[in-house]
Coordinates of C-alpha atoms and ligand atoms in Angstrom, one line a residue:
Chain A
X844 CA -22.8 3.5 93.9
X845 CA -26.2 2.0 92.3
X846 CA -27.2 -1.3 94.9
X847 CA -26.4 -1.4 98.5
X848 CA -24.7 -4.5 98.4
X849 CA -24.6 -5.9 102.4
X850 CA -22.0 -8.6 101.3
X851 CA -19.8 -8.5 98.7
X852 CA -17.4 -11.5 98.2
X853 CA -13.9 -10.2 96.2
X854 CA -11.8 -12.7 94.0
X855 CA -11.9 -15.1 97.3
X856 CA -9.2 -17.7 97.1
X857 CA -9.0 -20.6 99.4
X858 CA -7.1 -23.6 98.9
X859 CA -6.8 -26.5 102.1
X860 CA -3.2 -28.1 101.5
X861 CA -2.6 -28.1 97.9
X862 CA -6.4 -28.2 97.2
X863 CA -8.1 -25.4 95.9
X864 CA -12.0 -24.8 97.1
X865 CA -13.0 -20.9 96.0
X866 CA -10.7 -19.7 93.1
X867 CA -11.9 -15.8 92.4
X868 CA -15.8 -16.2 93.9
X869 CA -17.3 -13.2 92.8
X870 CA -20.1 -12.7 94.6
X871 CA -22.7 -9.9 95.6
X872 CA -25.7 -10.0 98.4
X873 CA -28.0 -7.0 98.3
X874 CA -29.1 -6.2 101.4
X875 CA -32.7 -7.6 101.9
X876 CA -32.4 -9.9 98.9
X877 CA -33.1 -13.6 99.5
X878 CA -30.0 -15.2 97.7
X879 CA -29.2 -18.7 96.8
X880 CA -26.1 -20.3 96.8
X881 CA -26.7 -23.6 94.3
X882 CA -23.3 -26.2 93.3
X883 CA -22.7 -30.1 93.9
X884 CA -21.2 -31.8 96.8
X885 CA -17.6 -30.2 97.1
X886 CA -17.4 -27.5 95.8
X887 CA -17.3 -25.1 98.5
X888 CA -20.2 -23.7 99.0
X889 CA -19.9 -24.8 102.9
X890 CA -16.2 -22.7 103.1
X891 CA -18.1 -20.2 101.5
X892 CA -20.1 -18.5 103.8
X893 CA -18.2 -19.8 106.2
X894 CA -16.2 -17.0 104.9
X895 CA -18.7 -14.5 105.1
X896 CA -19.2 -14.3 108.9
X897 CA -15.3 -14.8 109.5
X898 CA -15.1 -18.4 110.3
X899 CA -12.8 -18.7 107.5
X900 CA -10.6 -16.0 106.0
X901 CA -9.1 -16.0 102.7
X902 CA -5.9 -17.1 101.1
X903 CA -6.8 -14.2 98.4
X904 CA -8.8 -11.2 98.0
X905 CA -11.4 -10.0 100.4
X906 CA -15.1 -10.5 101.8
X907 CA -17.2 -6.9 103.0
X908 CA -19.4 -6.9 105.4
X909 CA -21.9 -3.8 105.8
X910 CA -18.5 -1.8 104.2
X911 CA -16.4 -3.5 106.8
X912 CA -13.8 -5.7 105.6
X913 CA -13.7 -9.0 107.4
X914 CA -10.3 -9.6 106.9
X915 CA -9.2 -6.5 109.0
X916 CA -11.1 -6.7 111.9
X917 CA -9.7 -6.7 115.7
X918 CA -11.4 -9.4 117.7
X919 CA -13.8 -7.5 119.1
X920 CA -15.0 -5.6 115.6
X921 CA -15.4 -9.4 114.6
X922 CA -17.8 -10.5 117.6
X923 CA -20.0 -7.0 117.0
X924 CA -20.2 -8.2 113.0
X925 CA -20.9 -11.7 113.8
X926 CA -24.5 -9.8 115.6
X927 CA -25.8 -8.8 112.4
X928 CA -25.6 -12.7 111.3
X929 CA -27.5 -15.5 112.5
X930 CA -26.1 -19.0 111.0
X931 CA -27.2 -22.5 110.5
X932 CA -24.7 -25.2 109.7
X933 CA -25.2 -27.4 107.3
X934 CA -25.2 -30.1 110.5
X935 CA -26.9 -27.9 112.9
X936 CA -24.0 -27.6 115.4
X937 CA -26.1 -27.8 118.3
X938 CA -23.9 -27.9 121.9
X939 CA -24.9 -31.4 122.9
X940 CA -24.0 -30.2 126.5
X941 CA -27.1 -28.1 126.3
X942 CA -30.9 -28.5 126.3
X943 CA -32.9 -27.0 123.1
X944 CA -34.0 -24.6 124.8
X945 CA -30.3 -23.4 126.1
X946 CA -29.2 -23.8 122.8
X947 CA -31.8 -21.8 120.8
X948 CA -31.2 -18.7 123.8
X949 CA -27.6 -19.2 123.9
X950 CA -27.2 -15.5 122.3
X951 CA -30.3 -14.4 124.1
X952 CA -28.2 -15.1 127.4
X953 CA -24.8 -13.5 126.4
X954 CA -25.8 -10.6 124.5
X955 CA -28.7 -9.3 125.8
X956 CA -30.2 -8.1 129.8
X957 CA -33.6 -9.9 128.9
X958 CA -34.7 -11.5 131.7
X959 CA -35.5 -15.8 132.0
X960 CA -39.5 -15.6 131.5
X961 CA -38.8 -13.1 128.2
X962 CA -36.3 -15.5 126.8
X963 CA -38.0 -19.0 127.5
X964 CA -41.2 -17.0 125.4
X965 CA -38.8 -16.2 122.5
X966 CA -37.1 -19.5 122.5
X967 CA -40.5 -21.0 122.3
X968 CA -42.1 -18.8 120.3
X969 CA -38.8 -19.4 117.6
X970 CA -38.7 -23.4 118.1
X971 CA -43.3 -23.0 117.1
X972 CA -41.6 -21.1 113.9
X973 CA -39.7 -24.1 113.0
X974 CA -42.8 -26.2 113.8
X975 CA -41.4 -27.6 117.3
X976 CA -43.1 -28.2 120.3
X977 CA -42.1 -29.4 123.5
X978 CA -38.6 -29.7 123.1
X979 CA -36.8 -27.5 125.1
X980 CA -35.6 -29.4 127.9
X981 CA -34.6 -32.5 125.7
X982 CA -31.0 -32.4 124.6
X983 CA -29.9 -32.7 121.1
X984 CA -28.6 -36.3 121.1
X985 CA -32.5 -37.1 121.5
X986 CA -33.6 -35.5 118.5
X987 CA -33.7 -36.8 114.8
X988 CA -31.7 -35.0 112.0
X989 CA -34.4 -32.8 110.7
X990 CA -35.4 -31.8 114.1
X991 CA -32.4 -31.4 115.1
X992 CA -31.2 -28.9 111.5
X993 CA -34.9 -27.0 112.9
X994 CA -33.7 -26.0 116.3
X995 CA -30.5 -24.9 114.6
X996 CA -32.5 -22.4 112.7
X997 CA -34.4 -21.6 115.1
X998 CA -31.1 -20.7 117.1
X999 CA -29.8 -18.7 114.4
X1000 CA -33.2 -16.6 113.8
X1001 CA -33.2 -16.4 117.8
X1002 CA -31.7 -12.5 118.0
X1003 CA -33.7 -11.4 114.7
X1004 CA -30.5 -11.0 112.4
X1005 CA -30.0 -8.3 109.4
X1006 CA -28.4 -11.3 107.8
X1007 CA -29.4 -15.2 108.2
X1008 CA -27.0 -18.3 106.3
X1009 CA -28.7 -21.2 106.1
X1010 CA -26.7 -23.9 105.1
X1011 CA -28.9 -26.8 103.6
X1012 CA -32.0 -25.7 105.6
X1013 CA -34.3 -28.4 104.1
X1014 CA -32.2 -31.3 103.6
X1015 CA -33.0 -34.1 105.2
X1016 CA -36.4 -32.7 105.6
X1017 CA -39.8 -33.8 104.7
X1018 CA -41.6 -32.7 101.9
X1019 CA -44.5 -30.7 104.2
X1020 CA -41.9 -29.4 106.0
X1021 CA -39.5 -28.1 103.3
X1022 CA -42.5 -26.2 102.7
X1023 CA -42.6 -24.7 106.3
X1024 CA -38.9 -24.2 106.1
X1025 CA -39.3 -22.4 102.1
X1026 CA -42.1 -20.3 104.1
X1027 CA -40.1 -19.3 106.6
X1028 CA -37.3 -18.6 105.4
X1029 CA -39.7 -15.8 103.1
X1030 CA -41.5 -14.5 106.2
X1031 CA -37.8 -13.6 108.1
X1032 CA -37.2 -11.9 104.5
X1033 CA -40.5 -9.9 104.3
X1034 CA -41.2 -9.6 108.3
X1035 CA -37.7 -8.3 109.1
X1036 CA -35.7 -7.3 106.1
X1037 CA -33.8 -10.1 107.2
X1038 CA -31.2 -10.5 104.2
X1039 CA -30.6 -14.5 103.8
X1040 CA -27.9 -16.4 101.3
X1041 CA -29.1 -19.9 101.5
X1042 CA -27.2 -22.9 100.4
X1043 CA -29.5 -25.7 99.2
X1044 CA -29.3 -28.8 96.5
X1045 CA -32.8 -28.4 97.0
X1046 CA -34.1 -26.9 93.6
X1047 CA -38.1 -26.7 94.9
X1048 CA -36.3 -24.7 97.6
X1049 CA -34.7 -22.7 95.6
X1050 CA -36.9 -21.8 93.0
X1051 CA -39.5 -21.2 95.8
X1052 CA -37.1 -18.8 97.9
X1053 CA -35.0 -16.8 95.6
X1054 CA -34.4 -13.4 94.6
X1055 CA -31.1 -14.2 92.6
X1056 CA -29.5 -17.5 92.4
X1057 CA -26.1 -18.0 92.0
X1058 CA -24.0 -21.4 91.0
X1059 CA -20.4 -22.0 92.3
X1060 CA -19.0 -24.5 90.1
X1061 CA -14.9 -25.5 89.9
X1062 CA -14.0 -22.5 92.9
X1063 CA -16.3 -19.8 90.8
X1064 CA -19.3 -18.4 90.3
X1065 CA -20.3 -19.7 86.9
X1066 CA -23.9 -18.4 86.7
X1067 CA -25.8 -15.2 89.3
X1068 CA -28.8 -13.7 87.9
X1069 CA -32.7 -14.4 88.9
X1070 CA -33.5 -17.9 88.9
X1071 CA -35.9 -17.6 85.8
X1072 CA -31.8 -16.5 84.3
X1073 CA -29.9 -18.7 86.0
X1074 CA -32.6 -22.0 85.2
X1075 CA -32.3 -20.7 81.3
X1076 CA -28.8 -20.3 81.3
X1077 CA -27.3 -21.9 78.2
X1078 CA -23.8 -22.9 79.5
X1079 CA -24.6 -26.9 79.7
X1080 CA -23.1 -27.5 83.5
X1081 CA -25.8 -25.1 84.5
X1082 CA -28.7 -26.1 82.7
X1083 CA -28.2 -30.1 84.0
X1084 CA -27.7 -28.8 87.2
X1085 CA -30.6 -26.8 86.9
X1086 CA -33.3 -28.6 84.6
X1087 CA -35.2 -29.7 87.5
X1088 CA -35.4 -26.5 88.7
X1089 CA -36.7 -24.3 86.1
X1090 CA -39.2 -27.2 85.6
X1091 CA -40.4 -26.6 89.7
X1092 CA -40.2 -23.0 88.6
X1093 CA -42.0 -22.8 85.7
X1094 CA -44.6 -24.9 87.4
X1095 CA -45.1 -23.3 90.3
X1096 CA -46.8 -20.8 89.0
X1097 CA -49.0 -23.1 87.7
X1098 CA -49.4 -25.3 90.7
X1099 CA -48.8 -24.4 94.1
X1100 CA -49.6 -27.6 97.1
X1101 CA -53.3 -27.2 97.7
X1102 CA -53.7 -27.1 101.6
X1103 CA -51.1 -25.4 103.8
X1104 CA -50.2 -26.9 107.8
Chain B
X488 CA 17.1 -47.2 111.8
X489 CA 13.2 -46.7 110.9
X490 CA 12.2 -46.4 114.9
X491 CA 15.0 -43.4 115.0
X492 CA 13.6 -42.0 112.1
X493 CA 10.2 -42.1 113.4
X494 CA 11.4 -41.2 117.3
X495 CA 12.6 -37.9 115.6
X496 CA 9.7 -37.2 114.0
X497 CA 7.5 -37.4 116.9
X498 CA 10.5 -35.0 119.2
X499 CA 10.0 -32.6 116.3
X500 CA 6.4 -32.3 116.1
X501 CA 5.9 -32.6 120.0
X502 CA 8.2 -29.6 119.9
X503 CA 6.5 -27.9 117.1
X504 CA 2.6 -28.8 118.6
X505 CA 5.3 -27.0 122.5
X506 CA 5.3 -23.7 120.9
X507 CA 1.7 -23.5 119.4
X508 CA 0.6 -24.5 122.8
X509 CA 2.8 -22.3 124.6
X510 CA 1.4 -19.3 122.6
X511 CA -2.3 -20.9 123.0
X512 CA -1.9 -20.8 126.7
X513 CA -0.5 -17.4 126.6
X514 CA -3.4 -16.3 124.8
X515 CA -5.8 -18.4 127.1
X516 CA -4.3 -16.9 130.7
X517 CA -5.2 -13.5 128.9
X518 CA -9.1 -14.2 129.3
X519 CA -9.1 -15.3 132.2
X520 CA -8.6 -12.2 134.1
X521 CA -11.6 -10.8 131.4
X522 CA -15.1 -10.8 132.7
X523 CA -17.7 -12.3 132.7
X524 CA -16.9 -15.4 134.7
X525 CA -18.1 -18.6 134.2
X526 CA -17.9 -19.7 138.0
X527 CA -20.9 -22.4 137.5
X528 CA -18.7 -23.2 134.4
X529 CA -15.6 -23.8 136.7
X530 CA -17.3 -25.5 139.3
X531 CA -18.3 -27.7 136.2
X532 CA -14.8 -29.0 135.5
X533 CA -13.8 -28.7 139.2
X534 CA -16.2 -31.8 139.6
X535 CA -15.8 -32.9 136.4
X536 CA -11.9 -33.1 136.7
X537 CA -10.7 -33.3 140.7
X538 CA -13.7 -35.0 142.3
X539 CA -14.2 -37.4 139.6
X540 CA -10.8 -38.3 139.4
X541 CA -10.8 -39.0 143.7
X542 CA -10.7 -42.8 143.2
X543 CA -8.0 -43.5 140.5
X544 CA -5.9 -40.8 142.4
X545 CA -6.2 -43.0 146.1
X546 CA -5.9 -46.2 144.1
X547 CA -2.5 -45.0 142.8
X548 CA -1.7 -43.3 145.9
X549 CA -2.3 -46.1 147.6
X550 CA -0.9 -49.1 146.0
X551 CA 2.3 -46.8 145.4
X552 CA 2.9 -46.1 149.2
X553 CA 2.3 -49.5 149.7
X554 CA 4.7 -50.7 147.0
X555 CA 7.5 -48.3 148.2
X556 CA 7.1 -49.4 152.2
X557 CA 8.0 -53.3 150.8
X558 CA 10.6 -51.7 148.7
X559 CA 12.8 -49.4 150.7
X560 CA 12.1 -52.1 153.6
X561 CA 14.1 -54.7 151.6
X562 CA 16.7 -52.4 150.1
X563 CA 17.5 -50.5 153.8
X564 CA 16.7 -53.6 155.4
X565 CA 20.7 -55.0 153.8
X566 CA 22.0 -51.9 155.6
X567 CA 19.8 -52.0 159.0
X568 CA 17.8 -48.9 158.0
X569 CA 14.8 -50.8 158.1
X570 CA 13.1 -47.7 160.3
X571 CA 13.6 -44.9 157.7
X572 CA 10.4 -47.0 155.6
X573 CA 8.4 -44.4 156.7
X574 CA 10.3 -41.1 156.5
X575 CA 11.9 -42.6 152.9
X576 CA 8.0 -43.2 151.9
X577 CA 6.6 -39.8 153.3
X578 CA 9.7 -37.9 151.3
X579 CA 9.2 -40.1 148.4
X580 CA 5.3 -39.3 148.0
X581 CA 5.2 -35.5 149.2
X582 CA 8.0 -34.3 147.2
X583 CA 7.6 -36.0 143.8
X584 CA 5.0 -39.6 143.4
X585 CA 2.2 -37.6 145.0
X586 CA 2.0 -35.0 142.1
X587 CA 3.7 -36.8 139.3
X588 CA 1.8 -39.6 139.3
X589 CA -1.7 -37.7 139.9
X590 CA -0.4 -35.6 137.0
X591 CA 0.0 -38.7 135.1
X592 CA -3.6 -40.4 136.1
X593 CA -5.8 -36.9 135.6
X594 CA -3.7 -36.4 132.4
X595 CA -4.9 -39.9 131.2
X596 CA -8.4 -39.4 132.8
X597 CA -9.5 -35.9 132.4
X598 CA -6.8 -34.9 129.8
X599 CA -8.2 -37.4 127.2
X600 CA -11.9 -36.5 128.3
X601 CA -10.8 -32.9 127.6
X602 CA -9.5 -33.3 124.6
X603 CA -12.4 -36.2 122.9
X604 CA -15.1 -33.0 124.1
X605 CA -13.5 -30.5 122.8
X606 CA -12.2 -32.3 119.5
X607 CA -16.4 -34.0 119.2
X608 CA -17.0 -30.4 119.4
X609 CA -14.4 -28.8 116.5
X610 CA -15.5 -31.9 114.1
X611 CA -19.1 -31.4 114.5
X612 CA -18.8 -27.3 113.9
X613 CA -19.9 -26.3 117.6
X614 CA -16.9 -24.4 118.1
X615 CA -17.7 -22.5 114.6
X616 CA -21.1 -22.1 115.9
X617 CA -20.1 -20.4 119.3
X618 CA -17.5 -17.8 117.5
X619 CA -21.1 -17.1 115.5
X620 CA -23.0 -16.3 118.4
X621 CA -20.3 -14.2 119.3
X622 CA -19.1 -16.2 122.4
X623 CA -15.5 -17.1 122.4
X624 CA -14.7 -20.3 122.6
X625 CA -11.5 -19.5 124.6
X626 CA -13.3 -17.8 127.3
X627 CA -16.3 -20.2 127.2
X628 CA -14.3 -23.2 127.2
X629 CA -10.9 -23.6 127.9
X630 CA -10.5 -21.2 130.7
X631 CA -12.7 -23.1 133.3
X632 CA -10.6 -25.6 132.6
X633 CA -7.8 -24.1 132.9
X634 CA -8.9 -22.8 136.2
X635 CA -10.2 -25.6 137.2
X636 CA -7.0 -27.8 136.5
X637 CA -4.7 -25.8 138.1
X638 CA -6.7 -25.7 141.6
X639 CA -7.8 -28.9 141.7
X640 CA -4.5 -30.6 140.7
X641 CA -3.0 -29.5 144.6
X642 CA -6.1 -30.7 146.4
X643 CA -5.8 -33.9 144.8
X644 CA -2.2 -34.1 145.4
X645 CA -2.6 -33.5 149.1
X646 CA -5.3 -36.0 149.0
X647 CA -2.4 -38.4 147.5
X648 CA -0.3 -37.7 149.8
X649 CA -1.7 -38.2 152.8
X650 CA -3.8 -41.5 151.2
X651 CA 0.1 -43.1 149.7
X652 CA 1.3 -42.1 153.3
X653 CA -1.0 -44.3 155.2
X654 CA -0.8 -47.0 152.7
X655 CA 2.8 -46.8 154.0
X656 CA 2.2 -47.0 157.2
X657 CA -0.5 -50.1 156.8
X658 CA 2.0 -52.4 155.2
X659 CA 4.9 -51.2 157.7
X660 CA 2.5 -51.4 160.6
X661 CA 0.3 -53.9 159.1
X662 CA 2.5 -56.0 157.2
X663 CA 6.5 -55.2 158.4
X664 CA 5.2 -55.2 161.8
X665 CA 6.8 -51.8 162.4
X666 CA 5.9 -50.4 165.6
X667 CA 3.0 -48.0 165.0
X668 CA 4.3 -45.3 166.7
X669 CA 7.6 -45.4 165.4
X670 CA 6.7 -46.1 162.0
X671 CA 4.4 -42.4 162.5
X672 CA 7.2 -40.9 164.2
X673 CA 9.9 -41.6 161.6
X674 CA 7.0 -40.7 159.1
X675 CA 7.1 -36.8 160.0
X676 CA 10.3 -36.2 161.6
X677 CA 12.1 -35.4 158.2
X678 CA 9.2 -34.1 156.7
X679 CA 9.2 -30.1 156.5
X680 CA 6.7 -28.4 155.2
X681 CA 8.4 -27.2 152.1
X682 CA 8.3 -30.8 151.0
X683 CA 4.5 -30.7 150.5
X684 CA 4.6 -26.7 149.4
X685 CA 7.1 -27.6 146.7
X686 CA 4.8 -31.1 146.0
X687 CA 1.9 -28.7 145.4
X688 CA 3.5 -26.4 143.3
X689 CA 4.8 -28.3 140.7
X690 CA 1.0 -30.0 140.7
X691 CA -0.4 -26.5 140.1
X692 CA 2.2 -26.2 137.2
X693 CA 0.8 -29.9 136.0
X694 CA -2.6 -29.3 136.2
X695 CA -2.1 -26.3 133.4
X696 CA 0.3 -28.3 131.4
X697 CA -2.8 -30.7 131.5
X698 CA -5.5 -28.2 130.7
X699 CA -3.7 -26.6 127.8
X700 CA -1.9 -29.1 126.4
X701 CA -5.7 -31.1 126.2
X702 CA -7.9 -28.3 125.0
X703 CA -5.2 -27.1 122.5
X704 CA -5.5 -30.8 121.4
X705 CA -9.3 -30.4 121.2
X706 CA -9.6 -27.6 119.6
X707 CA -6.7 -27.9 117.2
X708 CA -8.5 -31.4 116.2
X709 CA -9.6 -31.9 112.4
X710 CA -10.5 -35.2 110.9
X711 CA -13.7 -37.0 111.8
X712 CA -13.8 -39.1 114.2
X713 CA -10.4 -40.5 113.8
X714 CA -9.0 -36.7 114.1
X715 CA -10.8 -37.1 117.7
X716 CA -9.0 -40.5 118.5
X717 CA -6.0 -38.9 117.4
X718 CA -6.3 -35.7 119.8
X719 CA -7.1 -37.6 122.7
X720 CA -4.0 -39.3 121.9
X721 CA -1.7 -36.2 121.3
X722 CA -3.3 -35.2 124.3
X723 CA -1.9 -37.4 127.3
X724 CA 0.8 -38.6 125.2
X725 CA 2.3 -34.6 125.4
X726 CA 0.9 -34.0 128.8
X727 CA 2.5 -36.9 130.2
X728 CA 5.8 -36.0 128.4
X729 CA 5.7 -32.3 129.6
X730 CA 4.3 -33.4 133.1
X731 CA 7.8 -35.5 133.5
X732 CA 10.3 -32.5 131.8
X733 CA 8.7 -29.6 133.6
X734 CA 8.8 -31.6 136.8
X735 CA 13.0 -32.1 136.3
X736 CA 13.3 -28.9 135.3
X737 CA 11.4 -27.3 138.7
X738 CA 12.9 -30.1 141.0
X739 CA 16.2 -29.4 140.0
X740 CA 16.0 -25.4 139.6
X741 CA 13.6 -24.6 142.2
X742 CA 14.0 -27.6 145.4
Ligands
ADP2130 N1 -11.1 -27.2 107.1 C1 -11.7 -27.7 106.8 N2 -10.3 -28.1 105.6 C2 -9.9 -28.9 104.8 N3 -10.3 -29.2 104.0 C3 -11.4 -28.8 103.8 C4 -12.4 -28.2 105.5 N4 -13.6 -27.4 104.5 C5 -13.7 -27.6 103.3 N5 -12.6 -28.6 103.4 C6 -12.8 -29.2 101.6 O1 -13.5 -28.2 101.0 C7 -14.4 -28.8 99.9 C8 -15.4 -28.0 100.1 O2 -15.9 -28.0 101.0 P1 -17.7 -27.4 101.5 O3 -17.2 -26.4 101.5 O4 -17.8 -28.2 102.4 O5 -18.7 -28.0 100.5 P2 -20.1 -28.3 99.9 O6 -20.2 -27.0 98.4 O7 -20.2 -29.4 99.6 O8 -20.0 -27.2 100.8 C9 -14.6 -30.3 100.4 O9 -13.7 -31.1 99.5 C10 -13.7 -30.2 101.6 O10 -12.9 -31.4 102.3
MG2131 MG1 -21.5 -27.6 102.5

């Protein structure tokens, strides 16, 4: 047996029409670890994490979450499996007919018996965690892109999920905000032991939050391992993609942003 | 030739989506009976689909009733049956024009809005987000729309029937110089409850068609803003065609 893998992506193939996106992707995520998925735009990173939560089903291969094969679950089993997850979408995907507060409190209202007051307290708390204040009553339309992203993040963590999928959590945020979100991802992991799968292009973020990194290229993972291992991979494709990451990772030990907050 | 080819392709794709929409509708109906019931969402949709459609339905019914009065007067005068104008207006409105025109108008107004809203939710991944929050989009988004449309269409049709008859009467009495008492007597003399019920029954089916087709087109949208535009157009075209076909079938079989 050995390691306790909470997510196993096993030889997953996925095509849209005649366009192959995943062509035998393999990835195992250990319980409680922070896995960062990197790779160029359009390589299928978002498609990959949608397979983990059962939004997409593989054409071939399988995805096993917590011992259950996602493709074999019925509607109800899939629903209860999804309760273990929180997901931040690349475009935030906030419900634009609801307020930010209603968005963040959505799952609390649907799936818990908490009173309105308790729910509001949690909502405000989660919004604070992502650095948003006094936005509960605004509609998503009234927020900037970066604020939407953070509100989406608050919605993803509202139920303190076991597994959190972050699709480009820091894209479009200013550097200080990136720091805060990186810290948040790390603290979700350390405080509640959440497993995180994070997609990012941001090498700074990757080197800060990753226990392990996996690089997706041409439909497969071509390098998976500890950040130092992946960043020092001799495969030119990986080396090229990661050279900034390598610098950041090596510098990180020496410099870190002097003042937080 | 090209036109024939395109037309053929259109029919085939319409039949194809008809099949899929039928499966989709059956799936949805299964969800209607499952708690929890979202009364508030249903009420909101009733307002959107029903209440907000009143002006356009009223205008359509009024002008239809009025035109019907003039046209039937011109025709009937040729064989001295002008006195039957009120009867014709009442029968045409209740049995046929009230339900069908209301259906088409609501398909254009509310069906397109449904497809656009759900289509936008689809392409911005809000529908996926519902899944990830373990909330079934069928239950959450589609069931309220189907219930609301099925309930509101008959109510709009009652309104359309009354306004259409009133429009015909105002032309008959006001312009064509009919005696108001005789006109009203003729209006209701041959009108049977069955005429009204049949129209209302048909309109419930039309309401179901509009909501099912438009929601189906909405949640199956892909391809960004362009896809939303296409889904919206398809929602209106397909529901209009289906209303017309169903109307013929229901009328010839049932009534
Ligand atoms: N629902 C879909 N239908 C068709 N093509 C899709 C769909 N989702 C993703 N794709 C295609 O799959 C490829 C990978 O997309 P994605 O996973 O979003 O890339 P990224 O790695 O940037 O997140 C893209 O070429 C995209 O066009
Ligand atoms: Mg992506």
